[in-house]
Amino acid sequence: MRRSQIIKIVVVLVIVFAGIWAARQNHWLPMFSNTRSPAHSGTYFCPMHPSYVSDRPGQCPICHMSLVQMKSSEEANASHDHAALKDGSPKELTLKELMSMKPGQICLLHKCKMGNCIIAMTEEMARLGKCPHCKEDLGVIIKDLLPEGYAHVKLSPDKQRTIGIQTVTAETIDLKKTIRTVGVIAQDSELYQAEAEYIQALKAYERAQTGNLQEVIEQAKALVESTEVRLTYLGLNDELINEVAKMSTPDQSLLFTKPGGSVWVYAKIYEYEIPLVTVGQVVGIEVSSLPDKPYVGTIRSIDSILDSVTRMVRVRAQIENTDGFLKSDMYVNFIIEVDLGNVLAVPKEAVFDTGTRKIIFVDKKDGNFEPREVILGASTETYYEIKSGIQAGDQIVISGNFLIDSESRLKSALSQATGGHQHGG
């Protein structure tokens, strides 16, 4: 009896396992797995707002675009520890860690060709990731200096070719900027009248000083001061006011021009150009009706009042009119050549403007690209002056930086999300 029960149990177990095996062979039952169903596996992100990450499909709450599933390899790259980067990726250090390294340790970071480093790391060179001894790139990423919301990016050679990555070397160059604006030959009767009043006030003050009436002297002096204020308001500086004080009659070139004399040219420059323009600079004047006859003059004054509507300020230049071709109210091209000196400059294509920050991507070799926030100085038609953020000799990206920017921000967002900041859909 007992033996028959055992046989029945064995037969039942055989039938059950045979059924399970047959069901799996015919895909009637799914294989047991610890993973979630495909519809809810992995990480999903918004292509337009990579900072929004979800653990399930759905729509972005910001722009309502469908979320895109992140590939498992990218997910792993975003979540892995930076201290254990794969071979070929730059070592990531904090500024404090790099500053605390001894000279010999710094040499080992990049196999310094000069050897026997005895110079300790400086903060300036640490921020640039450079060896203080040979000035070469250490091949490290200073992670606490990365712009907020950015991460370093590693791209394969094939991907670099696909997105058209091009780089150039940042270097110091003799930078010149040309400011071109429209000028007009002055016909300024208001200034002419103000000069006449100032000259008359000076003469009256001189006559008053010959008398003994203190009240008359004070009134005459007050009149001189008020007319000086008016000349300043109309755009003359102290030097030009002193010249008017020595004249017996107002400057007639403010009313009409004549051969052998000089003319005044008024032109306006933008607010951001004011630091580049100074009294005494040479200006070029071009007249459309006289294309083969350039004129040269000198800036004599810059107005002290900015136009609140156009955000421009008037510049006053004096031009010799030896042949008399320049006529009042004639429009001219007003050209100022500004020498910016020998400065660190990069092509404009290298600077990625986010609207709030200016980013340059530095090629750290072996497919590694590091985002750097830079401060810009003056600009020309093709170059930006760089005040800080990179150094001469850095390899910088000038083509494909838009896609690198997207990749960098996405990697940073996913890195934060997989660190415990995911949002549920």
Coordinates of C-alpha atoms in Angstrom, one line a residue:
M1 CA 0.0 0.0 0.0
R2 CA 2.7 2.4 1.0
R3 CA 4.7 1.5 -2.1
S4 CA 1.8 2.3 -4.4
Q5 CA 1.4 5.8 -2.8
I6 CA 5.1 6.6 -3.4
I7 CA 4.7 5.5 -7.1
K8 CA 1.7 7.7 -7.5
I9 CA 3.5 10.7 -6.1
V10 CA 6.5 10.1 -8.4
V11 CA 4.2 9.8 -11.4
V12 CA 2.5 13.1 -10.5
L13 CA 5.8 15.0 -10.1
V14 CA 7.0 13.6 -13.4
I15 CA 3.8 14.8 -15.1
V16 CA 4.1 18.3 -13.5
F17 CA 7.7 18.8 -14.5
A18 CA 7.0 17.4 -18.0
G19 CA 4.2 19.9 -18.4
I20 CA 6.3 22.9 -17.3
W21 CA 9.1 21.8 -19.7
A22 CA 6.6 21.5 -22.6
A23 CA 5.1 24.9 -21.7
R24 CA 8.5 26.6 -21.8
Q25 CA 9.5 25.0 -25.0
N26 CA 6.3 26.3 -26.6
H27 CA 6.6 29.7 -24.9
W28 CA 3.4 29.2 -23.1
L29 CA 5.0 30.4 -19.8
P30 CA 7.7 33.1 -19.4
M31 CA 11.1 32.2 -18.1
F32 CA 11.5 33.2 -14.4
S33 CA 13.6 36.4 -14.2
N34 CA 14.5 39.0 -11.7
T35 CA 14.1 41.7 -14.3
R36 CA 11.0 43.8 -14.9
S37 CA 8.9 43.5 -18.0
P38 CA 10.3 45.3 -21.1
A39 CA 7.6 47.9 -20.8
H40 CA 8.8 49.0 -17.4
S41 CA 12.6 48.2 -17.5
G42 CA 15.4 50.6 -17.6
T43 CA 15.6 54.4 -17.2
Y44 CA 13.6 56.9 -19.3
F45 CA 14.5 60.5 -19.9
C46 CA 13.2 63.5 -21.8
P47 CA 15.4 64.4 -24.9
M48 CA 14.6 68.1 -24.4
H49 CA 14.9 68.1 -20.6
P50 CA 17.5 65.5 -19.7
S51 CA 17.3 66.5 -16.0
Y52 CA 13.9 64.8 -15.9
V53 CA 14.4 61.0 -15.5
S54 CA 11.8 58.3 -14.8
D55 CA 11.8 54.6 -14.2
R56 CA 8.9 54.0 -16.5
P57 CA 7.6 55.2 -19.9
G58 CA 5.4 58.2 -20.2
Q59 CA 5.5 61.9 -21.0
C60 CA 7.7 64.7 -19.9
P61 CA 5.7 66.9 -17.5
I62 CA 7.6 70.0 -18.8
C63 CA 7.2 69.7 -22.6
H64 CA 4.9 66.6 -22.9
M65 CA 7.3 64.8 -25.2
S66 CA 7.4 61.0 -25.0
L67 CA 10.2 59.8 -22.7
V68 CA 13.0 57.8 -24.4
Q69 CA 14.5 54.7 -22.9
M70 CA 18.2 54.9 -22.0
K71 CA 20.4 52.2 -23.4
S72 CA 21.7 49.8 -20.7
S73 CA 25.3 50.7 -21.5
E74 CA 24.7 54.4 -21.1
E75 CA 22.8 53.8 -17.9
A76 CA 25.7 51.9 -16.5
N77 CA 28.1 54.6 -17.5
A78 CA 26.0 57.2 -15.8
S79 CA 25.7 55.3 -12.6
H80 CA 29.2 53.9 -12.1
D81 CA 31.7 55.3 -9.7
H82 CA 33.9 58.0 -11.3
A83 CA 36.8 56.7 -9.2
A84 CA 36.7 53.5 -11.1
L85 CA 36.7 54.8 -14.6
K86 CA 37.5 52.4 -17.5
D87 CA 41.0 52.3 -18.9
G88 CA 41.5 55.3 -21.2
S89 CA 39.3 57.7 -19.3
P90 CA 40.9 60.5 -17.4
K91 CA 41.3 60.2 -13.6
E92 CA 38.8 62.3 -11.7
L93 CA 40.1 64.3 -8.7
T94 CA 38.9 67.1 -6.6
L95 CA 40.9 70.3 -6.5
K96 CA 41.9 69.5 -2.9
E97 CA 43.1 66.1 -3.8
L98 CA 45.3 67.5 -6.7
M99 CA 46.6 70.3 -4.5
S100 CA 47.7 67.8 -1.8
M101 CA 49.8 65.7 -4.2
K102 CA 53.5 65.7 -3.9
P103 CA 55.7 66.7 -6.9
G104 CA 56.6 63.1 -7.7
Q105 CA 53.0 62.0 -7.6
I106 CA 52.1 64.7 -10.1
C107 CA 54.8 63.4 -12.5
L108 CA 53.3 60.0 -12.4
L109 CA 49.9 61.3 -13.5
H110 CA 51.1 62.1 -16.9
K111 CA 54.6 60.6 -17.1
C112 CA 56.3 64.0 -17.1
K113 CA 59.0 64.1 -19.8
M114 CA 61.2 66.5 -17.8
G115 CA 61.2 64.2 -14.8
N116 CA 62.4 64.9 -11.2
C117 CA 59.6 67.4 -10.6
I118 CA 60.4 69.6 -7.7
I119 CA 57.7 72.3 -8.1
A120 CA 54.6 71.9 -5.9
M121 CA 51.2 72.3 -7.4
T122 CA 49.7 75.8 -7.5
E123 CA 46.0 76.5 -7.4
E124 CA 46.2 78.3 -10.8
M125 CA 47.7 75.2 -12.5
A126 CA 45.5 72.8 -10.6
R127 CA 42.4 74.6 -11.9
L128 CA 43.7 74.2 -15.4
G129 CA 44.8 70.6 -14.9
K130 CA 48.4 71.4 -15.8
C131 CA 51.7 70.2 -14.5
P132 CA 53.4 73.1 -12.7
H133 CA 56.8 71.9 -13.9
C134 CA 56.4 71.3 -17.6
K135 CA 53.0 72.9 -18.1
E136 CA 51.7 69.8 -19.9
D137 CA 48.1 68.6 -19.4
L138 CA 47.9 66.1 -16.6
G139 CA 45.0 64.2 -18.2
V140 CA 42.8 64.6 -15.2
I141 CA 39.3 65.9 -14.6
I142 CA 38.9 68.3 -11.7
K143 CA 35.3 67.2 -10.9
D144 CA 34.4 70.0 -8.5
L145 CA 35.3 72.6 -11.1
L146 CA 33.0 71.2 -13.8
P147 CA 30.2 73.6 -14.6
E148 CA 27.0 72.8 -12.7
G149 CA 24.9 70.4 -14.7
Y150 CA 27.8 69.1 -16.9
A151 CA 29.9 66.0 -16.9
H152 CA 33.0 65.0 -18.9
V153 CA 32.2 63.1 -22.0
K154 CA 34.1 60.2 -23.7
L155 CA 33.5 59.6 -27.4
S156 CA 34.7 56.8 -29.6
P157 CA 36.7 57.8 -32.8
D158 CA 33.7 56.6 -34.9
K159 CA 31.3 58.8 -33.0
Q160 CA 33.6 61.8 -33.2
R161 CA 33.7 61.3 -37.0
T162 CA 30.0 61.0 -37.2
I163 CA 29.2 64.2 -35.4
G164 CA 32.1 66.1 -37.1
I165 CA 34.3 66.9 -34.1
Q166 CA 37.1 69.5 -35.0
T167 CA 39.6 71.0 -32.7
V168 CA 42.1 73.8 -32.7
T169 CA 44.8 75.0 -30.3
A170 CA 44.0 78.0 -28.1
E171 CA 46.7 80.5 -28.4
T172 CA 47.7 84.1 -27.8
I173 CA 47.4 86.4 -30.8
D174 CA 47.6 90.1 -31.6
L175 CA 43.9 90.8 -31.6
K176 CA 42.4 93.8 -33.4
K177 CA 38.8 94.9 -33.5
T178 CA 37.2 97.2 -36.1
I179 CA 34.3 99.3 -35.0
R180 CA 32.2 100.5 -37.9
T181 CA 29.4 102.9 -37.6
V182 CA 27.7 105.7 -39.4
G183 CA 28.8 109.3 -38.9
V184 CA 27.5 112.7 -40.1
I185 CA 29.4 115.9 -40.8
A186 CA 28.2 118.2 -38.0
Q187 CA 25.9 121.1 -38.6
D188 CA 25.4 122.1 -35.0
S189 CA 23.9 125.5 -34.5
E190 CA 23.0 124.8 -30.9
L191 CA 26.6 124.1 -30.0
Y192 CA 27.7 127.2 -32.0
Q193 CA 25.3 129.3 -29.9
A194 CA 26.5 127.8 -26.7
E195 CA 30.1 128.6 -27.6
A196 CA 29.2 132.2 -28.4
E197 CA 27.5 132.5 -25.0
Y198 CA 30.5 131.1 -23.2
I199 CA 32.9 133.5 -25.0
Q200 CA 30.7 136.4 -24.2
A201 CA 30.4 135.3 -20.5
L202 CA 34.2 135.1 -20.3
K203 CA 34.6 138.6 -21.7
A204 CA 31.9 139.9 -19.2
Y205 CA 33.7 138.3 -16.3
E206 CA 37.0 139.9 -17.3
R207 CA 35.4 143.3 -17.5
A208 CA 33.7 142.8 -14.1
Q209 CA 37.0 142.0 -12.5
T210 CA 38.3 145.5 -13.4
G211 CA 35.6 147.1 -11.2
N212 CA 35.0 147.0 -7.5
L213 CA 31.5 145.6 -7.4
Q214 CA 31.8 142.2 -5.8
E215 CA 28.1 141.4 -6.6
V216 CA 28.7 142.0 -10.3
I217 CA 31.8 139.9 -10.3
E218 CA 30.0 137.0 -8.7
Q219 CA 27.1 137.2 -11.2
A220 CA 29.6 137.2 -14.1
K221 CA 31.4 134.2 -12.6
A222 CA 28.2 132.3 -12.2
L223 CA 27.3 133.0 -15.8
V224 CA 30.6 131.6 -16.9
E225 CA 30.1 128.4 -14.8
S226 CA 26.6 127.9 -16.2
T227 CA 27.7 128.2 -19.8
E228 CA 30.5 125.7 -19.1
V229 CA 28.0 123.3 -17.8
R230 CA 25.9 123.7 -21.0
L231 CA 29.0 123.0 -23.1
T232 CA 29.7 119.8 -21.1
Y233 CA 26.0 118.8 -21.5
L234 CA 26.4 119.3 -25.3
G235 CA 29.4 116.9 -25.4
L236 CA 32.6 119.0 -25.0
N237 CA 35.2 117.8 -22.6
D238 CA 37.5 120.0 -20.5
E239 CA 40.2 120.1 -23.2
L240 CA 37.7 121.4 -25.9
I241 CA 36.2 123.9 -23.4
N242 CA 39.6 125.3 -22.8
E243 CA 40.2 125.6 -26.5
V244 CA 36.9 127.5 -26.8
A245 CA 37.9 129.8 -24.0
K246 CA 40.9 130.9 -26.1
M247 CA 38.8 131.7 -29.2
S248 CA 37.5 135.2 -30.0
T249 CA 34.6 133.8 -32.0
P250 CA 32.7 130.4 -32.0
D251 CA 33.8 127.6 -34.3
Q252 CA 32.2 128.4 -37.7
S253 CA 32.8 124.9 -39.0
L254 CA 29.8 124.0 -36.8
L255 CA 27.6 126.0 -39.3
F256 CA 29.3 125.4 -42.6
T257 CA 32.4 123.9 -44.2
K258 CA 35.1 125.5 -46.3
P259 CA 38.3 124.3 -48.0
G260 CA 41.4 124.4 -45.9
G261 CA 39.5 124.1 -42.6
S262 CA 38.4 121.2 -40.5
V263 CA 35.0 119.6 -39.9
W264 CA 33.4 117.8 -37.0
V265 CA 32.0 114.3 -37.5
Y266 CA 29.5 112.9 -35.0
A267 CA 29.1 109.1 -34.7
K268 CA 27.4 106.8 -32.2
I269 CA 28.9 103.7 -30.7
Y270 CA 27.2 101.0 -28.6
E271 CA 27.5 100.8 -24.8
Y272 CA 29.7 97.7 -24.9
E273 CA 32.1 99.4 -27.2
I274 CA 32.7 102.4 -24.9
P275 CA 35.7 100.8 -23.0
L276 CA 37.4 100.3 -26.4
V277 CA 37.2 103.9 -27.5
T278 CA 39.3 106.7 -26.1
V279 CA 40.0 110.4 -26.8
G280 CA 43.0 110.6 -29.2
Q281 CA 42.3 107.5 -31.2
V282 CA 42.7 107.7 -34.9
V283 CA 39.6 107.2 -37.0
G284 CA 39.1 106.6 -40.7
I285 CA 36.3 108.3 -42.7
E286 CA 34.9 107.0 -45.9
V287 CA 32.5 108.9 -48.2
S288 CA 30.4 106.9 -50.6
S289 CA 30.7 109.6 -53.3
L290 CA 34.5 109.6 -52.9
P291 CA 35.4 105.9 -52.6
D292 CA 39.0 106.5 -53.6
K293 CA 39.7 109.3 -51.1
P294 CA 39.9 108.1 -47.5
Y295 CA 40.1 110.7 -44.7
V296 CA 41.8 110.4 -41.3
G297 CA 40.9 112.2 -38.2
T298 CA 41.1 112.1 -34.4
I299 CA 38.6 111.5 -31.7
R300 CA 38.4 114.7 -29.6
S301 CA 35.6 113.9 -27.1
I302 CA 33.0 111.3 -26.0
D303 CA 29.7 112.4 -24.7
S304 CA 29.1 111.9 -20.9
I305 CA 25.4 111.0 -21.4
L306 CA 24.2 107.7 -22.8
D307 CA 21.1 107.6 -25.0
S308 CA 18.6 105.7 -22.8
V309 CA 16.6 104.4 -25.8
T310 CA 19.4 103.2 -28.1
R311 CA 22.0 102.5 -25.4
M312 CA 24.5 104.4 -27.6
V313 CA 26.9 107.3 -26.9
R314 CA 28.1 110.0 -29.3
V315 CA 31.7 110.3 -30.3
R316 CA 33.1 113.5 -31.8
A317 CA 36.0 113.5 -34.2
Q318 CA 37.8 116.3 -36.0
I319 CA 38.8 115.8 -39.7
E320 CA 40.9 118.0 -41.9
N321 CA 38.9 119.2 -44.9
T322 CA 41.8 120.5 -47.1
D323 CA 40.0 120.1 -50.4
G324 CA 36.6 121.2 -49.2
F325 CA 34.8 118.1 -50.4
L326 CA 33.3 117.3 -47.0
K327 CA 29.9 119.1 -46.6
S328 CA 27.7 119.7 -43.6
D329 CA 25.1 116.9 -43.0
M330 CA 26.9 114.5 -45.3
Y331 CA 26.8 110.9 -44.1
V332 CA 30.1 109.0 -43.9
N333 CA 31.4 105.6 -42.7
F334 CA 33.1 106.1 -39.3
I335 CA 35.8 103.4 -38.7
I336 CA 37.8 102.9 -35.5
E337 CA 40.7 100.3 -35.4
V338 CA 41.2 99.1 -31.9
D339 CA 44.4 97.3 -30.9
L340 CA 43.4 94.8 -28.1
G341 CA 47.0 93.7 -27.6
N342 CA 48.5 90.2 -27.4
V343 CA 45.7 88.1 -25.7
L344 CA 44.4 84.6 -25.4
A345 CA 41.7 84.2 -28.0
V346 CA 39.6 81.5 -29.6
P347 CA 37.4 81.3 -32.7
K348 CA 33.8 82.2 -31.9
E349 CA 32.7 78.7 -33.0
A350 CA 34.5 77.3 -29.9
V351 CA 32.2 79.1 -27.4
F352 CA 28.9 77.5 -26.6
D353 CA 26.5 80.1 -25.2
T354 CA 23.8 78.6 -22.9
G355 CA 22.3 82.0 -22.3
T356 CA 23.6 82.2 -18.7
R357 CA 27.1 80.7 -19.2
K358 CA 29.8 80.5 -21.8
I359 CA 31.1 76.9 -22.2
I360 CA 34.2 75.6 -24.1
F361 CA 34.9 71.9 -24.5
V362 CA 38.6 70.9 -24.1
D363 CA 39.9 67.8 -25.8
K364 CA 41.7 65.8 -23.1
K365 CA 42.9 63.2 -25.6
D366 CA 41.8 59.6 -26.0
G367 CA 38.3 60.7 -26.8
N368 CA 37.7 62.6 -23.5
F369 CA 36.2 66.1 -23.6
E370 CA 36.0 68.3 -20.6
P371 CA 33.5 71.3 -20.3
R372 CA 35.0 74.5 -19.0
E373 CA 33.1 77.7 -18.1
V374 CA 35.0 80.7 -19.5
I375 CA 34.8 84.4 -19.0
L376 CA 34.9 86.4 -22.3
G377 CA 36.6 89.7 -22.9
A378 CA 36.5 91.7 -26.1
S379 CA 35.2 90.2 -29.4
T380 CA 36.0 90.7 -33.0
E381 CA 34.2 89.4 -36.1
T382 CA 35.8 86.0 -35.7
Y383 CA 37.4 85.8 -32.2
Y384 CA 36.6 86.0 -28.5
E385 CA 39.2 87.1 -26.0
I386 CA 39.3 84.7 -23.1
K387 CA 39.8 86.2 -19.6
S388 CA 39.8 82.9 -17.7
G389 CA 38.8 79.2 -18.0
I390 CA 41.3 77.8 -20.4
Q391 CA 45.0 78.3 -21.1
A392 CA 47.1 78.7 -24.2
G393 CA 47.9 75.3 -25.7
D394 CA 44.6 73.7 -24.8
Q395 CA 42.9 71.8 -27.6
I396 CA 39.4 73.1 -27.9
V397 CA 36.4 71.9 -29.9
I398 CA 35.2 74.3 -32.7
S399 CA 32.7 71.9 -34.5
G400 CA 30.3 69.4 -33.0
N401 CA 30.2 71.2 -29.6
F402 CA 26.4 71.3 -29.7
L403 CA 26.1 67.6 -29.6
I404 CA 28.9 67.3 -27.0
D405 CA 27.0 69.8 -24.8
S406 CA 23.8 67.6 -25.0
E407 CA 25.8 64.5 -24.2
S408 CA 27.5 66.2 -21.3
R409 CA 24.3 67.5 -19.7
L410 CA 22.5 64.2 -20.3
K411 CA 25.3 62.3 -18.6
S412 CA 25.3 64.7 -15.6
A413 CA 21.5 64.4 -15.3
L414 CA 21.5 60.6 -15.4
S415 CA 24.4 60.5 -13.0
Q416 CA 22.4 62.4 -10.5
A417 CA 19.2 60.4 -11.2
T418 CA 20.8 57.0 -10.7
G419 CA 22.3 58.3 -7.5
G420 CA 18.8 58.4 -6.0
H421 CA 17.0 61.3 -7.8
Q422 CA 14.8 59.4 -10.2
H423 CA 11.2 60.6 -10.7
G424 CA 8.3 58.3 -11.0
G425 CA 6.3 58.6 -14.2

